[in-house]
């Protein structure tokens, strides 16, 4: 299995309000895919309550009514546009 991306509070919050490029991969699918998304918010894990931290994101170029969940467990690399890529 793959390990989950881990962000501390400061790092996770620094992505909010930014457009980022992310590489995503899943254990049950071969390969990976890149997406460009706008990070609208972040949901942290709460031990014993909620164990699935994720970003709330909107796909760049579309205007859905509600954001998508971008699970940290799927993130393999992330970079705010105009910044160096962080490989996880």
mmCIF file of C-alpha atoms in Angstrom:
data_model
loop_
_atom_site.group_PDB
_atom_site.id
_atom_site.type_symbol
_atom_site.label_atom_id
_atom_site.label_comp_id
_atom_site.label_asym_id
_atom_site.label_seq_id
_atom_site.Cartn_x
_atom_site.Cartn_y
_atom_site.Cartn_z
ATOM 1 C CA UNK A 1 0.000 0.000 0.000
ATOM 2 C CA UNK A 2 0.962 3.621 -0.282
ATOM 3 C CA UNK A 3 1.584 6.031 2.518
ATOM 4 C CA UNK A 4 -0.664 9.025 3.096
ATOM 5 C CA UNK A 5 0.570 12.562 2.507
ATOM 6 C CA UNK A 6 0.891 14.380 5.815
ATOM 7 C CA UNK A 7 0.739 18.151 6.180
ATOM 8 C CA UNK A 8 1.105 20.120 9.380
ATOM 9 C CA UNK A 9 -1.453 22.820 10.162
ATOM 10 C CA UNK A 10 0.604 25.701 8.765
ATOM 11 C CA UNK A 11 1.459 23.899 5.543
ATOM 12 C CA UNK A 12 -2.101 22.663 4.938
ATOM 13 C CA UNK A 13 -3.623 26.090 5.549
ATOM 14 C CA UNK A 14 -1.037 27.700 3.237
ATOM 15 C CA UNK A 15 -2.718 25.935 0.287
ATOM 16 C CA UNK A 16 -6.153 27.469 1.038
ATOM 17 C CA UNK A 17 -7.012 30.146 -1.489
ATOM 18 C CA UNK A 18 -4.369 28.898 -3.927
ATOM 19 C CA UNK A 19 -4.467 27.106 -7.237
ATOM 20 C CA UNK A 20 -2.351 23.951 -6.984
ATOM 21 C CA UNK A 21 -1.134 21.201 -9.277
ATOM 22 C CA UNK A 22 -1.506 17.762 -7.684
ATOM 23 C CA UNK A 23 -0.435 14.280 -8.692
ATOM 24 C CA UNK A 24 -2.957 11.714 -7.503
ATOM 25 C CA UNK A 25 -2.660 7.938 -7.274
ATOM 26 C CA UNK A 26 -4.837 5.228 -5.771
ATOM 27 C CA UNK A 27 -3.867 1.777 -4.474
ATOM 28 C CA UNK A 28 -6.481 0.045 -6.632
ATOM 29 C CA UNK A 29 -5.577 1.791 -9.919
ATOM 30 C CA UNK A 30 -2.332 1.688 -11.939
ATOM 31 C CA UNK A 31 -0.466 4.902 -12.692
ATOM 32 C CA UNK A 32 -1.331 8.384 -11.553
ATOM 33 C CA UNK A 33 -3.021 11.511 -12.854
ATOM 34 C CA UNK A 34 -2.384 15.235 -12.534
ATOM 35 C CA UNK A 35 -5.088 17.761 -11.711
ATOM 36 C CA UNK A 36 -5.138 21.514 -11.356
ATOM 37 C CA UNK A 37 -7.504 22.595 -8.573
ATOM 38 C CA UNK A 38 -8.354 25.613 -6.427
ATOM 39 C CA UNK A 39 -8.137 24.808 -2.697
ATOM 40 C CA UNK A 40 -11.165 26.285 -0.897
ATOM 41 C CA UNK A 41 -10.644 24.647 2.493
ATOM 42 C CA UNK A 42 -9.058 21.907 4.555
ATOM 43 C CA UNK A 43 -10.504 19.225 6.849
ATOM 44 C CA UNK A 44 -8.091 17.778 9.401
ATOM 45 C CA UNK A 45 -8.275 14.361 11.004
ATOM 46 C CA UNK A 46 -9.586 14.237 14.567
ATOM 47 C CA UNK A 47 -8.310 11.135 16.382
ATOM 48 C CA UNK A 48 -11.196 8.878 17.345
ATOM 49 C CA UNK A 49 -13.698 11.032 15.435
ATOM 50 C CA UNK A 50 -12.631 11.480 11.800
ATOM 51 C CA UNK A 51 -9.535 9.867 10.292
ATOM 52 C CA UNK A 52 -9.617 11.094 6.652
ATOM 53 C CA UNK A 53 -7.948 14.504 6.226
ATOM 54 C CA UNK A 54 -8.614 16.207 2.912
ATOM 55 C CA UNK A 55 -8.702 19.463 1.010
ATOM 56 C CA UNK A 56 -11.979 20.892 -0.292
ATOM 57 C CA UNK A 57 -11.253 21.810 -3.916
ATOM 58 C CA UNK A 58 -12.815 23.141 -7.089
ATOM 59 C CA UNK A 59 -11.518 21.929 -10.468
ATOM 60 C CA UNK A 60 -9.906 24.782 -12.381
ATOM 61 C CA UNK A 61 -12.036 25.716 -15.376
ATOM 62 C CA UNK A 62 -15.411 24.630 -14.000
ATOM 63 C CA UNK A 63 -17.846 26.047 -11.472
ATOM 64 C CA UNK A 64 -19.596 23.222 -9.590
ATOM 65 C CA UNK A 65 -22.074 24.164 -6.862
ATOM 66 C CA UNK A 66 -20.031 22.384 -4.181
ATOM 67 C CA UNK A 67 -16.324 21.542 -3.763
ATOM 68 C CA UNK A 68 -14.863 18.062 -4.172
ATOM 69 C CA UNK A 69 -12.945 16.215 -1.462
ATOM 70 C CA UNK A 70 -9.272 15.717 -2.341
ATOM 71 C CA UNK A 71 -8.148 13.048 0.114
ATOM 72 C CA UNK A 72 -4.596 13.370 1.430
ATOM 73 C CA UNK A 73 -4.270 9.593 0.984
ATOM 74 C CA UNK A 74 -4.398 10.102 -2.812
ATOM 75 C CA UNK A 75 -1.817 12.909 -3.034
ATOM 76 C CA UNK A 76 1.606 11.922 -4.356
ATOM 77 C CA UNK A 77 2.895 15.428 -5.182
ATOM 78 C CA UNK A 78 1.553 18.954 -4.745
ATOM 79 C CA UNK A 79 2.670 22.409 -5.824
ATOM 80 C CA UNK A 80 1.032 25.804 -5.604
ATOM 81 C CA UNK A 81 1.156 27.285 -9.097
ATOM 82 C CA UNK A 82 4.354 29.291 -9.434
ATOM 83 C CA UNK A 83 6.164 27.371 -6.665
ATOM 84 C CA UNK A 84 8.495 24.359 -6.533
ATOM 85 C CA UNK A 85 6.893 20.905 -6.610
ATOM 86 C CA UNK A 86 6.807 19.029 -3.296
ATOM 87 C CA UNK A 87 7.169 15.316 -4.002
ATOM 88 C CA UNK A 88 5.672 13.160 -1.237
#
